[in-house]
Structures are given as structure tokens and as C-alpha cells.
Amino acid sequence: MIQMQQNLKTAQQRIEDETANLLLDSAEQIMLTFNGSAFMPSAFALIGIPGLESVQCWIGIPFSAMYLIGVLGNSLILVIIKYESSLHIPMYIFLAMLAATDIALSTCILPKMLGIFWFHLPEISFDACLLQMWLIHSFQAIESGILLAMALDRYVAICNPLRHATIFSQQFLTHIGLGVILRAAILIIPSIGLIKCCLKYYRTTVVSHSYCEHMAIVKLAAEDIRVNKIYGLFVAFAILGFDIIFITLSYVQIFITVFQLPQKEARFKAFSTCIAHICVFLQFYLLAFFSFFTHRFGSHIPPYVHILLSNLYLLVPPFLNPIVYGVKTKQIHDHVLRVFFFKK
């Protein structure tokens, strides 16, 4: 009887040991499934532009030149609007907001990008990566909102000029600014929270990008990312889709009103106030849609094309906007000439 009990205990111990070994093997298999990645990695490594690593140092030269020109041009616009009281009207206040956003947007991406291209400093902490992601996507949303506000300003100024001063009061401008900022911050924060709280395991910590972009980080996860993808699409259509629809409707109505004016000079004068904004609107949204669709649906397109388009989407608008407004807007053009050729 005693021998039987000992045999039972031995068998039970053997079963427990085998079960423990199976659990350990299963855990090891799970870790192998995640390709040896760390649980909640403390840092990522940004590789820059995949496929063009050997020429990244040269790509950084035009990028840095675009950044410097953009910062100087937008800073000049801010100074001119600040110190010229005749420009303290809604059209130029929105332009100042756009210039400040452009400086902030390009500054979020380029210093780290040049660190990768020139100094081989790819590492970025997990939290810093999420912060950069939130800032970049928030400033993109803010810029889109400002372009919408500028379109509405032109719509009221041309289609209902007698009410323009009443509608676009100082209080209303403040509300628009706060609304654009809050919309961007509130809609982007959940996408960061979904990454921080729901994605624990990552197949790799190497990011095939030159900055922390939402989908580039999400695709590294070794878990179900459908919710992240769906929310990313929702934010894109809720911001860019909403804004582009209302901007288009505004300009359709503007064109109808302008072409109904009896005098050719009046039509030209009304249309000339919109030319700069139309150019900025087209280059911002065309780049946005090219970047958005190639990143999500262009699986046959080489990765370096995706990354270059994403980089240009963030760097070209801040670079071109002050040039477009400096050339196409007479008041800005005259004040720029006055700054550089004051003595003459």
C-alpha cells in the first residue's frame, strides 16, 4: 500500500514536471513568434530612408536647406504681420498662424532626421517617439484646420463682404484658433494611447522610417492592430476629409460669385486675393493624399518612395508657403521689399 502511494506521488510529480516543461516550451515558442522582441521596448531605432542609406548624407543637404529657408521665410512673415498694424486683419492673422505651425512642424522632424543622416544617431526612446508622433500629426491637423479657416474667411469676404467684419471678430478668431488646436490634440491622443496601452509586443524595434510615423510604428507590433488601423483612417478622414470637402465647397461658391461680377477688374481683384491660398491648399493636400495612399495601399511601391513622399509632405509646405505668399500677396511682397531695401 505504501509502495503504491509512493508510485502515485512519483507519477504525479512526473506529470507536474512535464506540464511545467510544456508551459516553458510554449512560452519560448511565443517569444520566438515575436521574433525575440522586447516586451514594451524602451527605445526604437530609426533607419532613415530604407534602400537609400548610402546617400542619406547627401539627401540631408537639400532637406536642411529647405528647412532653413522655411524657418527664415515664415519667421519674416511673422515679424512683418506682428509689427505692421495694417495687416492685423483675419486674412493675415490666419497666415501668421500658418507660418508658426509650419515652423513647429518642420522643427519636429528635421533635427532628428539630420541626426540619422549625418551623425548616425538612430536611437529614440519609446516615449520620445510617441511624443514626436503626437506633435507631427497634431501640427498636420492644425495646418489643415487653418487652411479651412482661411477658405471660410475668403468665402465670407467675397460672397458676403458686408458681414465679414462682424462675423470674423477678434473673439471669433480666438475661438477658431482654440478649436483647431483642441480638435487636433483630442483626435490624435487616442491613437497614441492605443499604442501605449494596447500594443505590448513588437516583432522588431527597428523602424523603417526617418521619423516616428503612426503606421510605421503600428506595423511593428506582433499583435492585432486592426483597431489602430481603423482609428488612424477615422482620424485621417475626420480631419483631412472633412476639411478638404468644406474648402472645396467654399471655393466652388467663391468661383460662382466671382464669375457673376459684372466688371472684369472686379473679378480679377476678387480672384487675386485667393490665388496664394489656392496654391498652398493644392500643394498641401496633394502631397498629403499621395503620402497617405502610397503608405497604406501602395504595397508594390518601393519603401524609399513612401518615406521620401512622407518627408516631402512635412518639409515642402513650410518651405513653399512663405515663397508663395511673398510672391502672390502684394501686401506681404511690398513689406518684404521694404525690409530688405528700406534705405533705397
Coordinates of N, CA, C and O in Angstrom, one line a residue, residues 84-234:
E84 N 3.3 95.3 -38.4 CA 2.6 96.2 -39.3 C 1.1 96.1 -39.0 O 0.4 95.1 -39.2
S85 N 0.6 97.2 -38.4 CA -0.8 97.2 -37.9 C -1.8 97.1 -39.0 O -2.9 96.6 -38.7
S86 N -1.5 97.5 -40.2 CA -2.4 97.4 -41.3 C -2.7 95.9 -41.7 O -3.7 95.6 -42.4
L87 N -1.9 95.0 -41.2 CA -2.0 93.6 -41.5 C -2.7 92.8 -40.4 O -2.8 91.6 -40.4
H88 N -3.2 93.5 -39.4 CA -3.9 92.9 -38.3 C -5.4 92.7 -38.6 O -6.3 93.1 -37.9
I89 N -5.6 91.9 -39.7 CA -6.9 91.5 -40.1 C -7.0 90.0 -40.3 O -5.9 89.4 -40.3
P90 N -8.2 89.4 -40.3 CA -8.3 87.9 -40.3 C -7.4 87.2 -41.3 O -6.7 86.2 -41.0
M91 N -7.3 87.7 -42.5 CA -6.6 87.0 -43.6 C -5.1 86.8 -43.1 O -4.5 85.8 -43.3
Y92 N -4.5 87.9 -42.6 CA -3.1 87.8 -42.2 C -2.9 87.2 -40.9 O -1.8 86.7 -40.6
I93 N -3.8 87.3 -40.0 CA -3.7 86.6 -38.7 C -3.7 85.1 -39.0 O -2.9 84.4 -38.3
F94 N -4.6 84.6 -39.9 CA -4.5 83.2 -40.2 C -3.2 82.8 -40.9 O -2.6 81.7 -40.7
L95 N -2.6 83.7 -41.7 CA -1.4 83.5 -42.3 C -0.2 83.4 -41.3 O 0.7 82.5 -41.4
A96 N -0.3 84.2 -40.2 CA 0.7 84.2 -39.1 C 0.5 82.8 -38.4 O 1.6 82.2 -38.0
M97 N -0.7 82.4 -38.2 CA -0.9 81.1 -37.5 C -0.3 79.9 -38.4 O 0.3 79.0 -37.9
L98 N -0.5 80.1 -39.7 CA 0.0 79.0 -40.6 C 1.6 79.0 -40.6 O 2.2 78.0 -40.5
A99 N 2.2 80.2 -40.5 CA 3.6 80.3 -40.5 C 4.2 79.7 -39.2 O 5.2 79.0 -39.2
A100 N 3.5 80.0 -38.1 CA 4.0 79.5 -36.8 C 3.9 77.9 -36.8 O 4.8 77.2 -36.3
T101 N 2.8 77.4 -37.3 CA 2.6 76.0 -37.4 C 3.6 75.3 -38.3 O 4.2 74.2 -38.0
D102 N 4.0 76.0 -39.4 CA 5.0 75.4 -40.4 C 6.3 75.3 -39.7 O 7.1 74.3 -39.9
I103 N 6.7 76.3 -38.9 CA 8.0 76.3 -38.2 C 8.0 75.2 -37.2 O 9.0 74.4 -37.1
A104 N 6.9 75.0 -36.5 CA 6.9 74.0 -35.4 C 6.9 72.6 -36.1 O 7.6 71.7 -35.6
L105 N 6.1 72.4 -37.2 CA 6.0 71.1 -37.9 C 7.4 70.7 -38.4 O 7.8 69.5 -38.2
S106 N 8.1 71.5 -39.1 CA 9.4 71.1 -39.7 C 10.4 70.9 -38.6 O 11.3 70.1 -38.8
T107 N 10.3 71.7 -37.5 CA 11.3 71.5 -36.4 C 11.1 70.2 -35.7 O 12.0 69.7 -35.1
C108 N 9.9 69.7 -35.7 CA 9.6 68.4 -35.1 C 10.3 67.2 -35.8 O 10.6 66.2 -35.1
I109 N 10.6 67.4 -37.0 CA 11.1 66.2 -37.8 C 12.5 66.4 -38.2 O 13.3 65.4 -38.1
L110 N 13.0 67.6 -38.6 CA 14.3 67.7 -39.3 C 15.5 67.5 -38.3 O 16.4 66.8 -38.7
P111 N 15.6 68.0 -37.1 CA 16.8 67.8 -36.3 C 17.1 66.3 -36.1 O 18.2 65.9 -36.2
K112 N 16.1 65.5 -35.7 CA 16.3 64.1 -35.6 C 16.7 63.4 -36.9 O 17.5 62.5 -36.9
M113 N 16.0 63.9 -37.9 CA 16.3 63.3 -39.3 C 17.8 63.5 -39.6 O 18.5 62.6 -40.1
L114 N 18.3 64.7 -39.4 CA 19.7 65.0 -39.7 C 20.6 64.3 -38.8 O 21.7 63.9 -39.2
G115 N 20.2 64.0 -37.6 CA 21.0 63.2 -36.7 C 21.2 61.8 -37.2 O 22.2 61.2 -37.1
I116 N 20.1 61.3 -37.9 CA 20.2 59.9 -38.5 C 21.1 60.0 -39.8 O 22.0 59.2 -40.0
F117 N 20.9 61.0 -40.6 CA 21.5 61.1 -41.9 C 23.0 61.4 -41.8 O 23.9 60.8 -42.5
W118 N 23.4 62.3 -40.9 CA 24.7 62.9 -40.8 C 25.6 62.3 -39.7 O 26.8 62.1 -39.8
F119 N 24.9 62.0 -38.5 CA 25.7 61.6 -37.3 C 25.4 60.2 -36.9 O 25.9 59.8 -35.8
H120 N 24.6 59.4 -37.7 CA 24.4 58.0 -37.3 C 23.9 57.9 -35.9 O 24.4 57.1 -35.1
L121 N 22.8 58.6 -35.6 CA 22.2 58.6 -34.3 C 20.7 58.1 -34.4 O 19.8 58.9 -34.3
P122 N 20.5 56.8 -34.7 CA 19.2 56.4 -35.0 C 18.3 56.2 -33.8 O 17.0 56.1 -33.9
E123 N 18.8 56.0 -32.6 CA 18.0 55.6 -31.4 C 17.2 56.8 -30.9 O 17.6 57.9 -30.9
I124 N 15.9 56.4 -30.6 CA 15.0 57.4 -29.9 C 14.2 56.6 -28.9 O 13.7 55.5 -29.2
S125 N 14.0 57.1 -27.7 CA 13.3 56.4 -26.7 C 11.8 56.3 -27.1 O 11.3 57.0 -27.9
F126 N 11.2 55.2 -26.5 CA 9.8 54.9 -26.8 C 8.9 56.1 -26.6 O 8.1 56.5 -27.4
D127 N 9.0 56.7 -25.4 CA 8.2 57.9 -25.1 C 8.5 59.1 -26.0 O 7.5 59.8 -26.4
A128 N 9.7 59.3 -26.3 CA 10.1 60.4 -27.2 C 9.5 60.2 -28.6 O 9.1 61.1 -29.2
C129 N 9.5 58.9 -29.0 CA 9.0 58.6 -30.3 C 7.5 58.9 -30.3 O 7.0 59.5 -31.3
L130 N 6.8 58.5 -29.3 CA 5.3 58.8 -29.2 C 5.0 60.3 -29.1 O 4.1 60.8 -29.7
L131 N 5.9 61.0 -28.4 CA 5.7 62.5 -28.4 C 6.0 63.1 -29.7 O 5.2 64.0 -30.2
Q132 N 7.0 62.7 -30.4 CA 7.2 63.2 -31.8 C 6.1 62.8 -32.7 O 5.6 63.7 -33.5
M133 N 5.5 61.6 -32.6 CA 4.4 61.2 -33.4 C 3.2 62.1 -33.1 O 2.5 62.6 -34.1
W134 N 2.9 62.4 -31.9 CA 1.8 63.2 -31.5 C 1.9 64.6 -32.0 O 1.0 65.2 -32.6
L135 N 3.1 65.2 -31.9 CA 3.4 66.6 -32.3 C 3.3 66.7 -33.8 O 2.6 67.6 -34.3
I136 N 3.9 65.7 -34.5 CA 3.8 65.8 -36.0 C 2.4 65.7 -36.5 O 1.9 66.6 -37.3
H137 N 1.6 64.7 -36.1 CA 0.3 64.5 -36.6 C -0.6 65.7 -36.1 O -1.6 66.1 -36.8
S138 N -0.4 66.2 -34.9 CA -1.2 67.3 -34.4 C -1.0 68.6 -35.2 O -1.9 69.3 -35.6
F139 N 0.3 68.9 -35.5 CA 0.6 70.1 -36.3 C 0.1 69.9 -37.7 O -0.3 70.9 -38.4
Q140 N 0.1 68.7 -38.3 CA -0.5 68.5 -39.6 C -2.0 68.8 -39.5 O -2.6 69.4 -40.4
A141 N -2.7 68.3 -38.5 CA -4.1 68.6 -38.3 C -4.4 70.1 -38.1 O -5.4 70.6 -38.6
I142 N -3.5 70.7 -37.3 CA -3.7 72.2 -37.1 C -3.5 72.9 -38.4 O -4.3 73.8 -38.7
E143 N -2.5 72.6 -39.2 CA -2.3 73.2 -40.5 C -3.6 73.0 -41.4 O -4.0 74.0 -42.1
S144 N -4.1 71.9 -41.5 CA -5.3 71.6 -42.2 C -6.5 72.5 -41.8 O -7.2 73.1 -42.6
G145 N -6.6 72.6 -40.4 CA -7.7 73.4 -39.9 C -7.5 74.9 -40.2 O -8.5 75.6 -40.5
I146 N -6.3 75.4 -40.2 CA -6.0 76.8 -40.6 C -6.3 77.0 -42.0 O -6.9 78.1 -42.4
L147 N -6.0 76.1 -42.9 CA -6.4 76.2 -44.3 C -7.9 76.3 -44.5 O -8.4 77.1 -45.3
L148 N -8.6 75.5 -43.7 CA -10.1 75.6 -43.8 C -10.6 77.0 -43.3 O -11.4 77.6 -43.9
A149 N -10.0 77.5 -42.2 CA -10.4 78.8 -41.7 C -10.1 79.9 -42.7 O -10.9 80.8 -42.9
M150 N -8.9 79.8 -43.4 CA -8.6 80.8 -44.5 C -9.6 80.7 -45.6 O -9.9 81.7 -46.2
A151 N -10.0 79.5 -46.0 CA -11.0 79.4 -47.1 C -12.3 80.0 -46.6 O -13.0 80.7 -47.4
L152 N -12.8 79.8 -45.4 CA -14.0 80.4 -44.9 C -13.9 81.9 -44.9 O -14.9 82.6 -45.2
D153 N -12.7 82.4 -44.5 CA -12.5 83.8 -44.5 C -12.7 84.4 -45.9 O -13.3 85.4 -46.1
R154 N -12.1 83.8 -46.9 CA -12.2 84.3 -48.3 C -13.7 84.1 -48.7 O -14.2 85.0 -49.5
Y155 N -14.3 83.1 -48.3 CA -15.7 82.9 -48.7 C -16.6 84.0 -48.2 O -17.4 84.6 -49.0
V156 N -16.5 84.4 -46.9 CA -17.3 85.4 -46.4 C -16.9 86.8 -47.0 O -17.7 87.6 -47.3
A157 N -15.6 87.0 -47.2 CA -15.1 88.3 -47.7 C -15.6 88.5 -49.1 O -15.9 89.7 -49.5
I158 N -15.8 87.5 -49.9 CA -16.2 87.7 -51.3 C -17.7 87.5 -51.5 O -18.3 88.3 -52.2
C159 N -18.3 86.5 -50.8 CA -19.7 86.2 -51.0 C -20.6 87.0 -50.1 O -21.8 87.2 -50.4
N160 N -20.1 87.5 -49.0 CA -20.9 88.3 -48.1 C -20.0 89.4 -47.4 O -19.8 89.4 -46.2
P161 N -19.5 90.3 -48.2 CA -18.5 91.2 -47.7 C -19.0 92.2 -46.6 O -18.2 92.6 -45.7
L162 N -20.3 92.5 -46.6 CA -20.8 93.5 -45.6 C -20.8 92.9 -44.2 O -20.8 93.6 -43.2
R163 N -20.8 91.6 -44.1 CA -20.9 90.9 -42.8 C -19.5 90.4 -42.4 O -19.4 89.8 -41.3
H164 N -18.5 90.6 -43.2 CA -17.2 90.0 -42.9 C -16.6 90.5 -41.6 O -16.2 89.7 -40.7
A165 N -16.6 91.8 -41.4 CA -16.1 92.3 -40.1 C -16.8 91.9 -38.9 O -16.3 91.7 -37.8
T166 N -18.2 91.7 -39.1 CA -19.0 91.3 -37.9 C -18.8 89.8 -37.6 O -18.6 89.5 -36.4
I167 N -18.7 89.0 -38.6 CA -18.5 87.6 -38.4 C -17.1 87.3 -37.8 O -17.0 86.6 -36.8
F168 N -16.1 87.8 -38.5 CA -14.7 87.5 -38.1 C -14.2 88.5 -37.1 O -13.3 89.2 -37.4
S169 N -14.8 88.5 -36.0 CA -14.4 89.4 -34.9 C -13.2 88.8 -34.2 O -12.8 87.6 -34.4
Q170 N -12.6 89.6 -33.3 CA -11.4 89.1 -32.5 C -11.8 87.9 -31.7 O -11.0 86.9 -31.6
Q171 N -13.0 87.9 -31.1 CA -13.4 86.8 -30.3 C -13.6 85.5 -31.1 O -13.2 84.4 -30.7
F172 N -14.1 85.7 -32.3 CA -14.4 84.5 -33.2 C -13.0 84.0 -33.7 O -12.9 82.7 -33.8
L173 N -12.1 84.8 -34.0 CA -10.7 84.4 -34.4 C -10.1 83.5 -33.2 O -9.4 82.5 -33.5
T174 N -10.2 84.0 -32.0 CA -9.7 83.3 -30.9 C -10.3 81.9 -30.7 O -9.7 80.9 -30.5
H175 N -11.7 81.8 -30.9 CA -12.4 80.6 -30.9 C -11.9 79.6 -32.0 O -11.8 78.4 -31.7
I176 N -11.7 80.2 -33.2 CA -11.2 79.3 -34.3 C -9.9 78.7 -33.9 O -9.6 77.5 -34.1
G177 N -9.0 79.6 -33.4 CA -7.6 79.1 -33.1 C -7.7 78.0 -32.0 O -7.0 77.0 -32.2
L178 N -8.4 78.2 -31.0 CA -8.5 77.2 -29.9 C -9.2 76.0 -30.4 O -8.8 74.8 -30.1
G179 N -10.2 76.1 -31.3 CA -10.9 74.9 -31.8 C -10.0 74.1 -32.7 O -10.1 72.9 -32.6
V180 N -9.2 74.7 -33.5 CA -8.3 74.0 -34.4 C -7.3 73.2 -33.6 O -7.0 72.1 -33.8
I181 N -6.7 73.9 -32.5 CA -5.7 73.2 -31.7 C -6.3 72.1 -30.9 O -5.8 71.0 -30.8
L182 N -7.5 72.3 -30.3 CA -8.1 71.3 -29.5 C -8.6 70.1 -30.3 O -8.4 68.9 -29.9
R183 N -9.1 70.4 -31.5 CA -9.5 69.3 -32.4 C -8.3 68.4 -32.7 O -8.4 67.1 -32.6
A184 N -7.2 69.0 -33.0 CA -6.0 68.2 -33.4 C -5.5 67.4 -32.2 O -5.3 66.1 -32.3
A185 N -5.4 68.0 -31.0 CA -4.9 67.3 -29.9 C -5.8 66.2 -29.4 O -5.3 65.1 -29.1
I186 N -7.1 66.4 -29.4 CA -8.0 65.5 -28.9 C -8.1 64.2 -29.8 O -8.2 63.1 -29.4
L187 N -8.1 64.5 -31.1 CA -8.3 63.4 -32.0 C -7.0 62.5 -32.2 O -7.1 61.3 -32.4
I188 N -5.9 63.1 -32.0 CA -4.6 62.4 -32.1 C -4.3 61.6 -30.8 O -3.7 60.5 -30.9
I189 N -4.6 62.1 -29.7 CA -4.2 61.5 -28.4 C -4.7 60.0 -28.3 O -3.9 59.2 -27.9
P190 N -5.9 59.6 -28.7 CA -6.3 58.2 -28.6 C -5.4 57.3 -29.4 O -5.2 56.1 -29.0
S191 N -4.9 57.7 -30.6 CA -4.0 56.9 -31.4 C -2.7 56.6 -30.6 O -2.2 55.5 -30.7
I192 N -2.2 57.6 -29.9 CA -1.0 57.4 -29.1 C -1.4 56.5 -27.9 O -0.6 55.6 -27.5
G193 N -2.5 56.7 -27.3 CA -2.9 55.8 -26.2 C -3.1 54.3 -26.6 O -2.8 53.4 -25.8
L194 N -3.6 54.1 -27.8 CA -3.8 52.7 -28.3 C -2.4 52.0 -28.4 O -2.3 50.8 -28.1
I195 N -1.4 52.8 -28.9 CA -0.1 52.2 -29.0 C 0.5 51.9 -27.6 O 1.1 50.9 -27.3
K196 N 0.4 52.9 -26.7 CA 1.0 52.8 -25.4 C 0.4 51.7 -24.5 O 1.1 51.0 -23.8
C197 N -0.9 51.6 -24.6 CA -1.6 50.7 -23.7 C -2.0 49.4 -24.3 O -2.1 48.4 -23.5
C198 N -2.2 49.3 -25.6 CA -2.7 48.0 -26.1 C -1.6 47.2 -26.9 O -1.7 46.0 -27.0
L199 N -0.6 47.8 -27.4 CA 0.5 47.1 -28.1 C 1.7 46.9 -27.2 O 2.4 47.8 -26.9
K200 N 1.8 45.6 -26.8 CA 2.9 45.3 -25.8 C 4.1 44.6 -26.4 O 5.2 44.8 -26.0
Y201 N 3.8 43.8 -27.4 CA 4.9 43.0 -28.0 C 5.2 43.6 -29.5 O 4.3 43.9 -30.2
Y202 N 6.5 43.7 -29.8 CA 6.9 44.2 -31.1 C 7.8 43.2 -31.7 O 8.7 42.7 -31.1
R203 N 7.6 42.9 -33.0 CA 8.5 42.0 -33.7 C 9.9 42.5 -33.8 O 10.9 41.7 -33.8
T204 N 10.1 43.8 -33.9 CA 11.4 44.4 -34.0 C 11.3 45.8 -33.5 O 10.2 46.4 -33.4
T205 N 12.4 46.4 -33.1 CA 12.4 47.8 -32.7 C 13.1 48.7 -33.7 O 13.3 49.8 -33.4
V206 N 13.3 48.1 -34.9 CA 13.9 48.9 -36.0 C 12.8 49.5 -36.8 O 12.0 48.7 -37.4
V207 N 12.7 50.8 -36.9 CA 11.6 51.5 -37.7 C 12.1 51.9 -39.0 O 13.1 52.6 -39.1
S208 N 11.5 51.4 -40.1 CA 11.9 51.7 -41.4 C 11.4 53.0 -41.9 O 10.6 53.1 -42.8
H209 N 11.8 54.1 -41.2 CA 11.3 55.4 -41.4 C 12.3 56.4 -40.9 O 13.3 56.0 -40.1
S210 N 12.2 57.7 -41.3 CA 13.1 58.7 -40.8 C 12.5 59.5 -39.6 O 13.2 60.3 -39.1
Y211 N 11.3 59.2 -39.3 CA 10.7 59.8 -38.1 C 9.6 58.9 -37.6 O 9.2 57.9 -38.3
C212 N 9.0 59.2 -36.4 CA 8.1 58.3 -35.8 C 6.7 58.6 -36.4 O 6.0 59.5 -36.0
E213 N 6.3 57.8 -37.4 CA 5.0 57.9 -38.1 C 4.1 56.9 -37.5 O 4.5 55.8 -37.2
H214 N 2.8 57.2 -37.4 CA 1.8 56.3 -36.8 C 1.9 54.9 -37.3 O 2.1 53.9 -36.6
M215 N 1.6 54.7 -38.6 CA 1.5 53.4 -39.2 C 2.9 52.7 -39.2 O 2.9 51.4 -39.1
A216 N 4.0 53.4 -39.3 CA 5.3 52.8 -39.3 C 5.5 52.1 -37.9 O 6.2 51.1 -37.9
I217 N 5.1 52.7 -36.9 CA 5.2 52.1 -35.5 C 4.2 51.0 -35.3 O 4.5 49.9 -34.8
V218 N 3.0 51.2 -35.7 CA 1.9 50.2 -35.5 C 2.3 48.9 -36.2 O 2.0 47.8 -35.7
K219 N 2.8 49.0 -37.4 CA 3.1 47.8 -38.2 C 4.2 46.9 -37.5 O 4.4 45.8 -37.9
L220 N 5.0 47.5 -36.6 CA 6.0 46.7 -35.9 C 5.4 45.7 -34.9 O 6.1 44.8 -34.4
A221 N 4.2 46.0 -34.4 CA 3.6 45.2 -33.3 C 3.3 43.8 -33.8 O 2.9 43.5 -35.0
A222 N 3.5 42.8 -32.9 CA 3.2 41.4 -33.1 C 1.8 41.0 -32.6 O 1.6 39.9 -32.2
E223 N 0.9 42.0 -32.6 CA -0.4 41.7 -32.0 C -1.5 42.2 -33.1 O -1.1 42.8 -34.1
D224 N -2.7 42.1 -32.7 CA -3.8 42.5 -33.6 C -3.8 44.1 -33.7 O -4.0 44.7 -32.6
I225 N -3.6 44.7 -34.9 CA -3.5 46.1 -35.0 C -4.7 46.7 -35.8 O -4.7 47.8 -36.2
R226 N -5.8 45.9 -35.9 CA -6.9 46.4 -36.7 C -7.6 47.6 -36.1 O -7.9 48.6 -36.8
V227 N -7.7 47.7 -34.7 CA -8.2 48.9 -34.1 C -7.4 50.1 -34.4 O -7.9 51.2 -34.7
N228 N -6.1 50.0 -34.3 CA -5.2 51.1 -34.6 C -5.3 51.6 -36.1 O -5.3 52.8 -36.3
K229 N -5.4 50.6 -37.0 CA -5.6 51.0 -38.4 C -6.9 51.7 -38.6 O -7.0 52.7 -39.3
I230 N -8.0 51.2 -38.0 CA -9.3 51.7 -38.2 C -9.3 53.2 -37.6 O -9.9 54.1 -38.2
Y231 N -8.8 53.3 -36.4 CA -8.8 54.7 -35.8 C -7.9 55.6 -36.6 O -8.3 56.8 -36.8
G232 N -6.8 55.2 -37.1 CA -5.9 56.0 -38.0 C -6.7 56.5 -39.2 O -6.6 57.7 -39.6
L233 N -7.4 55.6 -39.9 CA -8.2 56.0 -41.0 C -9.3 57.0 -40.6 O -9.6 58.0 -41.3
F234 N -10.0 56.7 -39.5 CA -11.0 57.6 -39.0 C -10.5 59.0 -38.8 O -11.1 60.0 -39.2

